[in-house]
Short mmCIF file of C-alpha atoms and ligand atoms in Angstrom, two decimals:
data_model
loop_
_atom_site.label_atom_id
_atom_site.label_comp_id
_atom_site.label_asym_id
_atom_site.label_seq_id
_atom_site.Cartn_x
_atom_site.Cartn_y
_atom_site.Cartn_z
CA MET A 26 5.64 15.12 21.57
CA LYS A 27 6.08 12.07 24.21
CA ARG A 28 9.80 10.61 23.62
CA THR A 29 11.94 7.53 25.14
CA ALA A 30 14.93 5.27 23.99
CA THR A 31 14.64 3.35 27.30
CA SER A 32 12.78 0.21 28.15
CA SER A 33 9.59 0.54 29.89
CA ALA A 34 9.25 -2.08 33.89
CA SER A 35 5.88 -2.75 33.33
CA PRO A 36 4.97 -4.29 29.86
CA HIS A 37 2.47 -2.08 28.28
CA ASP A 38 -1.46 -4.08 26.84
CA VAL A 39 -0.09 -2.87 23.70
CA VAL A 40 3.56 -2.61 21.30
CA VAL A 41 3.26 -1.60 17.70
CA VAL A 42 7.00 -1.91 15.97
CA GLY A 43 6.22 0.53 13.54
CA ALA A 44 4.36 3.60 12.88
CA GLY A 45 3.78 4.13 8.87
CA LEU A 46 0.07 4.37 7.73
CA ILE A 47 -0.42 0.97 8.93
CA GLY A 48 1.52 0.77 13.07
CA LEU A 49 -1.07 4.28 13.60
CA ALA A 50 -4.01 3.49 12.18
CA CYS A 51 -3.19 -0.42 14.43
CA ALA A 52 -1.98 1.54 17.74
CA HIS A 53 -4.96 4.08 16.90
CA ALA A 54 -7.37 1.03 17.31
CA ALA A 55 -6.29 0.04 19.88
CA LEU A 56 -6.36 3.14 22.05
CA ARG A 57 -9.97 3.36 20.99
CA GLU A 58 -10.57 -0.24 23.03
CA GLY A 59 -8.49 1.08 26.47
CA LEU A 60 -5.65 -0.49 25.79
CA SER A 61 -2.54 0.94 26.67
CA VAL A 62 0.16 1.38 23.45
CA ALA A 63 3.33 2.18 22.41
CA ILE A 64 4.92 2.47 19.52
CA ILE A 65 8.80 2.06 18.33
CA ASP A 66 10.44 3.59 14.65
CA ARG A 67 13.53 3.72 14.30
CA ASP A 68 12.87 6.70 12.83
CA PHE A 69 9.24 8.39 13.81
CA GLU A 70 9.62 11.91 10.76
CA GLY A 71 11.85 9.64 9.28
CA ASP A 72 10.83 9.16 4.74
CA ARG A 73 9.07 5.79 5.04
CA ALA A 74 5.84 4.72 2.04
CA SER A 75 3.10 6.00 3.39
CA HIS A 76 4.53 9.50 3.13
CA GLY A 77 5.05 9.19 -0.88
CA ASN A 78 2.38 7.25 -1.64
CA ALA A 79 -0.25 8.32 -4.82
CA GLY A 80 -2.92 8.68 -2.39
CA GLY A 81 -5.18 6.20 -3.77
CA ILE A 82 -8.19 5.07 -1.62
CA ALA A 83 -7.89 2.99 -5.27
CA VAL A 84 -10.77 0.75 -3.36
CA SER A 85 -11.39 -0.77 -6.88
CA GLU A 86 -8.12 -2.26 -6.75
CA SER A 87 -9.34 -5.85 -5.88
CA THR A 88 -8.17 -8.05 -8.29
CA PRO A 89 -3.65 -9.37 -7.69
CA ILE A 90 -1.31 -7.85 -9.65
CA SER A 91 -1.06 -11.50 -10.76
CA VAL A 92 -3.46 -11.17 -13.94
CA PRO A 93 -3.72 -13.75 -16.39
CA GLY A 94 -1.46 -13.15 -19.04
CA LEU A 95 1.35 -10.30 -16.80
CA TYR A 96 3.71 -13.11 -17.80
CA PHE A 97 4.12 -11.68 -21.48
CA LYS A 98 3.84 -8.72 -21.00
CA ALA A 99 6.18 -8.04 -18.17
CA ALA A 100 8.66 -9.25 -20.42
CA LYS A 101 8.31 -6.69 -22.71
CA TRP A 102 8.48 -4.15 -20.35
CA LEU A 103 12.25 -5.73 -18.73
CA ILE A 104 13.47 -5.01 -22.11
CA ASP A 105 13.33 -1.07 -21.12
CA PRO A 106 15.80 -0.10 -18.23
CA LEU A 107 12.93 2.62 -16.67
CA GLY A 108 10.28 0.28 -17.99
CA PRO A 109 7.55 -0.02 -15.77
CA LEU A 110 9.62 -2.41 -14.31
CA ARG A 111 12.50 -3.97 -13.56
CA LEU A 112 14.65 -6.76 -11.79
CA SER A 113 17.84 -5.51 -10.20
CA PRO A 114 20.46 -8.36 -11.43
CA ALA A 115 21.31 -8.65 -8.21
CA HIS A 116 18.70 -9.45 -6.18
CA LEU A 117 17.72 -11.48 -8.48
CA PRO A 118 18.42 -14.95 -6.56
CA ARG A 119 16.95 -13.38 -2.95
CA ALA A 120 13.40 -12.36 -4.85
CA LEU A 121 12.81 -15.66 -6.95
CA PRO A 122 11.34 -17.38 -4.64
CA TRP A 123 9.10 -14.36 -4.14
CA PHE A 124 8.04 -15.09 -7.45
CA LEU A 125 8.00 -18.08 -7.82
CA ALA A 126 5.47 -17.10 -6.10
CA PHE A 127 4.08 -15.03 -7.93
CA ASN A 128 3.65 -16.72 -11.48
CA ARG A 129 1.16 -18.72 -9.58
CA VAL A 130 -1.45 -16.40 -8.55
CA ASN A 131 -3.00 -15.86 -11.87
CA ARG A 132 -4.36 -19.49 -12.00
CA PRO A 133 -8.08 -19.40 -12.60
CA GLN A 134 -8.62 -21.09 -8.68
CA HIS A 135 -6.04 -18.98 -6.87
CA TYR A 136 -6.82 -15.32 -9.09
CA ALA A 137 -10.90 -16.25 -7.73
CA ALA A 138 -10.27 -16.27 -4.25
CA ILE A 139 -7.07 -14.03 -2.74
CA SER A 140 -9.11 -11.77 -5.77
CA HIS A 141 -12.64 -12.25 -3.50
CA ALA A 142 -10.07 -11.43 -0.12
CA LEU A 143 -9.00 -8.30 -1.42
CA ALA A 144 -12.76 -7.15 -2.37
CA ALA A 145 -13.04 -8.29 1.53
CA LEU A 146 -10.82 -5.86 2.94
CA ASN A 147 -11.91 -2.58 0.34
CA ASN A 148 -14.84 -3.34 0.16
CA ARG A 149 -16.05 -2.40 4.09
CA VAL A 150 -12.97 0.57 3.52
CA TYR A 151 -15.58 3.78 3.79
CA ASP A 152 -17.40 1.93 6.79
CA ASP A 153 -13.89 2.03 8.45
CA LEU A 154 -11.75 5.13 7.17
CA LEU A 155 -14.11 7.04 7.77
CA PRO A 156 -14.35 7.02 11.44
CA VAL A 157 -11.18 7.04 11.80
CA LEU A 158 -10.81 10.48 9.46
CA ASP A 159 -13.69 12.20 11.66
CA ASP A 160 -11.14 11.37 14.48
CA LEU A 161 -8.08 12.67 13.42
CA GLY A 162 -10.62 15.63 11.89
CA MET A 163 -9.10 15.19 8.62
CA ARG A 164 -12.71 14.71 6.90
CA ASN A 165 -12.72 17.12 4.33
CA ALA A 166 -8.94 15.73 3.24
CA LEU A 167 -10.83 13.78 1.42
CA TYR A 168 -12.05 13.15 -2.20
CA ARG A 169 -15.52 11.56 -3.27
CA ARG A 170 -14.66 12.55 -7.22
CA GLY A 171 -13.17 9.06 -8.32
CA ALA A 172 -10.99 7.80 -10.42
CA LEU A 173 -10.84 7.45 -14.75
CA THR A 174 -9.08 4.63 -15.78
CA VAL A 175 -8.43 6.07 -20.12
CA TYR A 176 -6.65 3.96 -22.43
CA GLU A 177 -4.72 5.28 -25.76
CA THR A 178 -6.37 1.89 -27.38
CA ASP A 179 -9.15 -0.19 -28.63
CA ALA A 180 -7.50 -3.15 -28.22
CA ALA A 181 -5.84 -2.67 -25.11
CA PHE A 182 -9.67 -1.98 -23.59
CA ALA A 183 -11.29 -4.72 -25.00
CA ALA A 184 -8.26 -6.66 -23.46
CA ASP A 185 -9.20 -5.44 -19.97
CA ALA A 186 -12.81 -6.05 -20.72
CA ARG A 187 -12.88 -9.32 -18.71
CA GLU A 188 -11.26 -8.62 -16.22
CA TRP A 189 -13.52 -5.20 -15.48
CA ALA A 190 -16.66 -7.33 -15.94
CA PHE A 191 -14.59 -9.41 -13.43
CA LYS A 192 -14.15 -6.88 -11.28
CA ARG A 193 -18.13 -5.89 -10.93
CA GLU A 194 -18.74 -8.98 -9.72
CA LEU A 195 -16.52 -8.18 -7.12
CA GLY A 196 -18.45 -4.82 -5.63
CA VAL A 197 -16.75 -2.76 -7.90
CA ARG A 198 -19.14 0.03 -9.30
CA TRP A 199 -17.95 1.12 -12.54
CA HIS A 200 -19.11 2.18 -15.71
CA ALA A 201 -17.70 3.61 -18.69
CA LEU A 202 -17.10 6.07 -20.44
CA GLY A 203 -17.24 8.30 -24.38
CA VAL A 204 -14.56 9.93 -25.43
CA ALA A 205 -16.84 13.69 -24.99
CA ASP A 206 -17.46 12.52 -21.66
CA LEU A 207 -14.00 11.61 -20.56
CA ARG A 208 -13.04 15.66 -22.48
CA THR A 209 -15.49 17.63 -20.12
CA LEU A 210 -14.50 15.78 -17.09
CA GLU A 211 -10.66 16.23 -17.63
CA PRO A 212 -9.66 18.81 -20.06
CA ALA A 213 -6.11 18.16 -19.42
CA LEU A 214 -5.90 14.94 -20.52
CA ALA A 215 -4.03 14.98 -24.44
CA PRO A 216 -6.58 13.72 -26.50
CA VAL A 217 -6.11 11.12 -26.83
CA PHE A 218 -7.49 8.89 -25.74
CA LYS A 219 -10.68 6.44 -27.15
CA HIS A 220 -12.03 4.78 -24.04
CA ALA A 221 -12.68 5.68 -19.81
CA VAL A 222 -13.93 3.10 -16.98
CA MET A 223 -14.97 5.91 -14.68
CA LEU A 224 -14.09 4.71 -10.91
CA GLU A 225 -17.26 5.70 -8.42
CA ASP A 226 -15.68 4.51 -5.20
CA TRP A 227 -11.95 5.16 -5.88
CA ALA A 228 -10.68 8.87 -4.04
CA HIS A 229 -7.66 10.59 -3.22
CA LEU A 230 -6.54 12.35 0.05
CA SER A 231 -5.67 16.34 0.20
CA ASP A 232 -1.80 14.39 1.91
CA PRO A 233 -0.69 11.10 3.47
CA ARG A 234 1.45 12.66 4.70
CA ALA A 235 -0.44 14.79 6.54
CA LEU A 236 -2.72 11.43 7.52
CA VAL A 237 0.43 10.02 8.82
CA THR A 238 1.39 12.67 10.31
CA GLN A 239 -2.07 14.12 12.26
CA TRP A 240 -2.29 10.72 13.04
CA ARG A 241 0.78 10.48 15.35
CA ALA A 242 0.11 13.34 16.69
CA ARG A 243 -4.13 11.71 17.34
CA VAL A 244 -1.86 8.44 19.51
CA VAL A 245 0.24 10.40 21.42
CA ALA A 246 -3.11 12.95 22.59
CA LEU A 247 -4.53 9.11 23.21
CA GLY A 248 -1.47 8.42 24.97
CA ALA A 249 0.40 6.25 22.57
CA THR A 250 4.34 6.17 24.04
CA LEU A 251 6.76 6.61 21.23
CA ILE A 252 10.19 4.55 21.74
CA GLN A 253 12.82 5.72 19.12
CA GLY A 254 14.46 2.64 17.81
CA GLU A 255 15.47 -0.18 16.07
CA ALA A 256 13.51 -3.45 16.26
CA ALA A 257 15.75 -5.92 15.92
CA GLN A 258 14.06 -9.08 17.16
CA LEU A 259 10.70 -10.79 19.26
CA ASP A 260 11.29 -12.16 22.59
CA VAL A 261 8.86 -14.61 23.01
CA LEU A 262 9.80 -17.42 25.75
CA VAL A 263 7.47 -19.02 28.32
CA GLY A 264 7.64 -17.60 31.33
CA ASP A 265 9.59 -13.95 29.56
CA ALA A 266 7.15 -11.19 29.23
CA PRO A 267 7.10 -11.13 25.47
CA ALA A 268 9.24 -8.36 23.84
CA ALA A 269 10.68 -6.86 21.42
CA VAL A 270 14.04 -5.96 21.24
CA LEU A 271 15.90 -2.99 20.64
CA ALA A 272 18.88 -3.16 18.94
CA GLY A 273 20.48 -2.04 21.74
CA GLY A 274 19.10 -4.40 23.69
CA GLN A 275 16.08 -2.87 25.97
CA ARG A 276 13.45 -5.17 25.72
CA VAL A 277 10.12 -3.64 25.50
CA ALA A 278 7.59 -5.39 26.86
CA GLY A 279 4.08 -5.71 26.32
CA ARG A 280 1.19 -8.18 26.66
CA GLN A 281 0.90 -8.02 22.43
CA ILE A 282 3.29 -7.47 20.09
CA VAL A 283 1.69 -5.13 16.48
CA VAL A 284 4.39 -5.64 14.05
CA ALA A 285 3.94 -3.30 11.22
CA GLY A 286 7.30 -2.79 9.94
CA GLY A 287 6.06 -2.25 5.87
CA ALA A 288 8.83 -3.96 3.62
CA TRP A 289 11.10 -4.41 7.02
CA SER A 290 8.68 -6.52 8.90
CA ALA A 291 9.92 -10.35 7.46
CA THR A 292 13.53 -10.51 9.98
CA LEU A 293 10.64 -9.27 12.92
CA ALA A 294 8.40 -12.48 11.73
CA ARG A 295 11.94 -14.97 11.19
CA SER A 296 12.85 -13.79 14.33
CA LEU A 297 10.16 -15.43 15.20
CA GLY A 298 10.89 -18.51 12.56
CA ASP A 299 7.69 -18.21 10.88
CA ARG A 300 8.32 -17.89 7.02
CA VAL A 301 7.24 -15.19 4.68
CA LEU A 302 7.53 -14.11 1.18
CA LEU A 303 8.45 -9.77 1.25
CA ASP A 304 10.02 -8.46 -1.17
CA SER A 305 10.14 -4.01 -1.51
CA GLU A 306 8.61 -2.98 -4.94
CA ARG A 307 10.05 0.42 -5.18
CA GLY A 308 7.87 3.01 -6.74
CA TYR A 309 8.66 5.58 -7.41
CA ASN A 310 7.35 9.98 -8.11
CA THR A 311 6.65 13.03 -8.84
CA THR A 312 5.37 16.05 -7.17
CA LEU A 313 4.58 19.34 -9.29
CA PRO A 314 3.20 22.15 -6.61
CA ALA A 315 2.31 24.47 -8.80
CA ALA A 316 0.18 22.25 -11.32
CA THR A 317 -1.99 20.36 -9.43
CA ALA A 318 -5.42 21.96 -10.64
CA MET A 319 -4.80 20.59 -14.15
CA LEU A 320 -6.98 17.33 -12.89
CA ALA A 321 -10.05 17.10 -10.75
CA ARG A 322 -9.45 13.34 -9.69
CA GLU A 323 -7.07 10.78 -9.78
CA VAL A 324 -6.09 9.30 -13.28
CA ILE A 325 -4.62 5.56 -14.13
CA PHE A 326 -2.89 5.33 -17.97
CA ALA A 327 -3.72 1.87 -18.74
CA GLU A 328 -0.85 0.87 -21.15
CA ARG A 329 1.71 3.08 -19.54
CA LYS A 330 1.42 2.02 -15.79
CA PHE A 331 0.87 5.08 -14.90
CA VAL A 332 -1.50 7.14 -11.93
CA ALA A 333 -1.64 11.09 -11.26
CA THR A 334 -3.11 12.62 -8.69
CA PRO A 335 -3.63 16.03 -8.56
CA LEU A 336 -2.98 16.19 -4.33
CA ASP A 337 -3.20 19.74 -2.06
CA ILE A 338 0.78 19.48 -2.60
CA GLY A 339 0.63 19.49 -6.02
CA LEU A 340 -0.24 16.85 -8.62
CA ARG A 341 1.42 13.56 -7.93
CA ILE A 342 2.66 11.81 -11.06
CA GLY A 343 4.34 7.85 -10.29
CA GLY A 344 4.07 4.59 -10.34
CA ALA A 345 6.07 2.06 -11.85
CA ALA A 346 7.60 -1.08 -9.87
CA GLU A 347 11.73 -1.63 -9.03
CA PHE A 348 13.50 -5.19 -7.32
CA ALA A 349 16.41 -3.80 -6.23
CA GLY A 350 15.88 -5.06 -2.39
CA LEU A 351 15.72 -2.35 0.45
CA ARG A 352 19.69 -1.25 0.20
CA ALA A 353 19.70 -0.42 -3.30
CA PRO A 354 20.26 3.51 -3.80
CA PRO A 355 17.34 4.65 -5.83
CA ASN A 356 17.13 5.74 -9.24
CA TYR A 357 16.04 8.33 -9.85
CA ARG A 358 15.94 8.35 -13.96
CA ARG A 359 12.31 6.64 -13.32
CA ALA A 360 11.01 9.32 -11.69
CA ASP A 361 12.10 10.72 -14.15
CA ALA A 362 10.97 8.44 -17.55
CA LEU A 363 7.28 8.61 -16.13
CA LEU A 364 7.46 12.47 -15.95
CA ALA A 365 8.16 12.98 -19.17
CA LEU A 366 4.97 10.02 -20.09
CA GLY A 367 3.43 13.32 -17.42
CA ARG A 368 4.01 15.54 -19.98
CA ARG A 369 2.68 13.29 -22.70
CA PHE A 370 -0.62 12.79 -21.84
CA ILE A 371 -1.28 15.69 -19.66
CA PRO A 372 0.74 17.72 -21.83
CA GLY A 373 2.00 22.19 -20.35
CA MET A 374 2.08 21.05 -17.05
CA ASN A 375 3.84 23.42 -14.78
CA GLU A 376 7.15 22.13 -13.11
CA GLN A 377 8.16 25.05 -10.79
CA GLY A 378 9.32 23.37 -8.08
CA ALA A 379 9.33 19.76 -9.02
CA SER A 380 9.84 17.03 -6.39
CA ARG A 381 11.65 13.32 -7.17
CA TRP A 382 10.14 10.73 -3.82
CA MET A 383 10.80 6.03 -4.47
CA GLY A 384 9.16 4.48 -1.24
CA HIS A 385 9.34 0.87 -0.30
CA ARG A 386 6.10 -1.16 -0.40
CA PRO A 387 5.57 -3.85 1.26
CA ALA A 388 4.75 -6.36 -1.39
CA THR A 389 3.54 -10.11 -0.86
CA PRO A 390 2.96 -12.36 -4.86
CA ASP A 391 -0.36 -12.79 -4.18
CA SER A 392 -1.23 -8.72 -3.78
CA LEU A 393 -3.08 -9.67 0.09
CA PRO A 394 -1.66 -7.41 3.82
CA VAL A 395 -0.13 -10.92 6.86
CA ILE A 396 -3.11 -10.10 9.51
CA GLY A 397 -2.98 -11.51 11.85
CA ARG A 398 -1.95 -14.41 15.21
CA SER A 399 1.99 -15.34 14.24
CA PRO A 400 1.30 -19.78 14.61
CA ARG A 401 4.32 -20.17 17.03
CA ALA A 402 3.55 -16.77 19.39
CA ASN A 403 0.28 -16.61 20.48
CA ALA A 404 1.30 -12.42 21.48
CA VAL A 405 2.61 -12.06 18.88
CA VAL A 406 -0.12 -10.29 15.04
CA TYR A 407 0.69 -9.48 12.16
CA ALA A 408 0.73 -6.46 10.40
CA PHE A 409 2.08 -5.81 7.17
CA GLY A 410 2.20 -6.67 3.95
CA HIS A 411 0.14 -4.08 1.90
CA GLY A 412 1.48 -3.61 -1.09
CA HIS A 413 0.00 -1.31 -3.13
CA LEU A 414 -2.88 -0.80 -1.61
CA GLY A 415 -1.43 0.69 2.74
CA LEU A 416 -3.49 3.82 1.87
CA THR A 417 -6.29 2.10 1.34
CA GLN A 418 -6.65 -0.54 3.82
CA SER A 419 -5.43 1.06 6.75
CA ALA A 420 -8.15 1.72 9.28
CA THR A 421 -10.06 -1.46 7.81
CA THR A 422 -5.77 -3.12 9.16
CA GLY A 423 -6.77 -0.98 12.30
CA ALA A 424 -10.00 -2.49 12.65
CA LEU A 425 -9.23 -6.13 12.21
CA VAL A 426 -6.04 -5.98 14.41
CA ALA A 427 -8.30 -4.42 17.07
CA ASP A 428 -10.61 -7.44 16.93
CA VAL A 429 -8.23 -10.20 17.19
CA LEU A 430 -5.99 -7.78 19.96
CA MET A 431 -9.26 -8.29 21.75
CA ARG A 432 -9.37 -12.17 21.43
CA ARG A 433 -13.35 -11.01 19.12
CA THR A 434 -14.20 -13.10 16.07
CA PRO A 435 -12.81 -10.84 12.96
CA ARG A 436 -15.72 -8.83 11.60
CA VAL A 437 -13.47 -9.97 8.23
CA ASP A 438 -12.59 -13.68 7.73
CA LEU A 439 -9.31 -13.67 8.60
CA ALA A 440 -8.35 -17.11 6.70
CA PRO A 441 -6.61 -15.56 3.34
CA TYR A 442 -4.56 -12.69 5.33
CA ALA A 443 -2.47 -15.24 7.80
CA ILE A 444 1.57 -16.42 7.65
CA SER A 445 1.06 -19.72 6.68
CA ARG A 446 0.17 -19.69 3.41
CA PHE A 447 4.08 -18.94 3.06
CA SER A 448 4.22 -22.35 4.34
CA ARG A 449 2.05 -24.51 2.70
C1 FAD B 515 5.18 4.81 -5.27
C2 FAD B 515 4.10 4.73 -5.18
C3 FAD B 515 2.39 4.51 -4.85
C4 FAD B 515 1.26 4.33 -3.35
N1 FAD B 515 0.31 4.70 -3.22
C5 FAD B 515 -0.48 3.97 -2.94
C6 FAD B 515 -2.29 4.68 -3.42
O1 FAD B 515 -2.30 5.04 -4.23
N2 FAD B 515 -3.31 3.91 -2.39
C7 FAD B 515 -2.92 2.85 -1.45
O2 FAD B 515 -3.25 2.79 -1.21
N3 FAD B 515 -1.43 2.58 -1.10
C8 FAD B 515 -0.22 3.28 -2.18
N4 FAD B 515 0.65 2.66 -1.93
C9 FAD B 515 1.40 2.03 -1.58
C10 FAD B 515 1.29 2.48 0.47
O3 FAD B 515 1.72 2.99 1.00
C11 FAD B 515 1.47 1.01 2.03
O4 FAD B 515 0.84 -0.42 1.47
C12 FAD B 515 1.62 1.46 3.25
O5 FAD B 515 2.51 2.79 3.05
C13 FAD B 515 2.85 0.93 4.31
O6 FAD B 515 2.33 1.64 5.41
P1 FAD B 515 2.82 0.38 6.29
O7 FAD B 515 2.90 1.38 7.55
O8 FAD B 515 3.02 -0.79 6.58
O9 FAD B 515 4.71 0.83 5.44
P2 FAD B 515 5.37 1.54 6.11
O10 FAD B 515 4.80 3.45 5.78
O11 FAD B 515 6.99 1.76 5.81
O12 FAD B 515 6.19 2.08 7.41
C14 FAD B 515 7.08 1.06 7.46
C15 FAD B 515 7.39 2.01 9.08
O13 FAD B 515 8.12 0.93 10.12
C16 FAD B 515 9.17 1.70 10.71
N5 FAD B 515 10.53 0.19 10.79
C17 FAD B 515 9.94 -1.12 9.98
N6 FAD B 515 10.85 -1.69 10.11
C18 FAD B 515 11.16 -1.34 11.79
C19 FAD B 515 12.36 -2.11 12.99
N7 FAD B 515 12.63 -2.94 13.10
N8 FAD B 515 12.93 -1.24 13.47
C20 FAD B 515 11.78 0.36 14.11
N9 FAD B 515 11.46 0.86 13.07
C21 FAD B 515 11.10 -0.58 12.14
C22 FAD B 515 9.71 1.98 8.84
O14 FAD B 515 10.87 3.04 10.07
C23 FAD B 515 8.29 2.45 8.75
O15 FAD B 515 8.46 4.22 9.70
C24 FAD B 515 1.89 3.76 -2.85
C25 FAD B 515 3.27 3.51 -2.62
C26 FAD B 515 4.35 3.34 -3.27
C27 FAD B 515 5.49 3.62 -3.57
#
């Protein structure tokens, strides 16, 4: 693996900040356009959201998290300290503008426009992802077996009926399943579910971390330079070559700079004067290496807000949305609470060798990523804020960023993802 900590004298065509799934996707797409690429990361081997996520290619998730009626449910969840949603009191003052914007999203007009913008990305995921997996030699790592959303109560299923109907309008393919069919498909589930929905186009990967490792190896093989360091700010002064400036003061010059720093991206955007609402939505899970064969496909537990995915490396049980900032230590009791739900609904799991994890989802209040040029610095392209869908939308984001870098008309209208939406 090539690695240097020094600045580069002659500018690369593209400097990418961040070597998570999004940064690697952008670097890969740029390299395939024939551009020279350097990637900066503070720790190429270190943990990140891209390593430990649930592995779902969640193309059916085309409505924002802030669904109508969520605030009522959220109030209930917040009472339970280990419930699906947690807002740390210490983080509240910083998070307030984000939550005020989150509350505006579920107004009918916003909600519909955001959903269409999410669908515009999700409906083309396989067009972009499959060629990437082929290039990485990882097509076999994708399991296209759909996913199941399961409901314990008639009331919860009925309450979601409108959202399911709307999702169908957005291009999501799904069908309801009877209890007997559910038992045939997933016999390990406790016999408590009254309704199930099969999400036909959902898929899951064998192991998200293996994808990161393979993607990084591939971009290096295609000629990318890896530069270990913390990008402290962007310098785009007129007359000077644009550069990412590392914490030690070294300049890494690039004709264009892609900011793909996940939940840490806001600092770099602000260094240019671009306003963005981005928070870390911390999620937890536990991976059970000896229990993976219990399910055939990802299962989403509708009322309890957790998921279980049968990765090759183990059954991964997780979820949760904890707003406590980027620095607070993990509270693994949240992972334990999710595992306890797993025990209840997938009885008899072998828990030998279980490992717990926490990761920072880069979350915007409208659930849309930020993709496109900085209005203040033409050389800077943003690619962050993918929230729950960074794995799903990684290859599509790479393809769109390549369109921007090559100054082509993007294959999807990028207006809804512009960073300028946070300044209106
Ligand atoms: C519990 C959980 C479950 C999830 N499940 C799914 C799922 O099933 N499907 C799905 O599609 N998505 C899922 N996600 C979301 C997905 O994991 C993220 O959206 C995605 O990984 C974000 O990728 P990223 O590259 O933007 O960020 P990251 O993976 O966080 O990578 C950002 C990188 O940038 C580097 N960096 C940041 N700032 C700087 C800087 N200034 N200088 C140098 N380096 C910097 C960091 O070191 C890091 O390596 C889940 C997330 C969580 C937490």
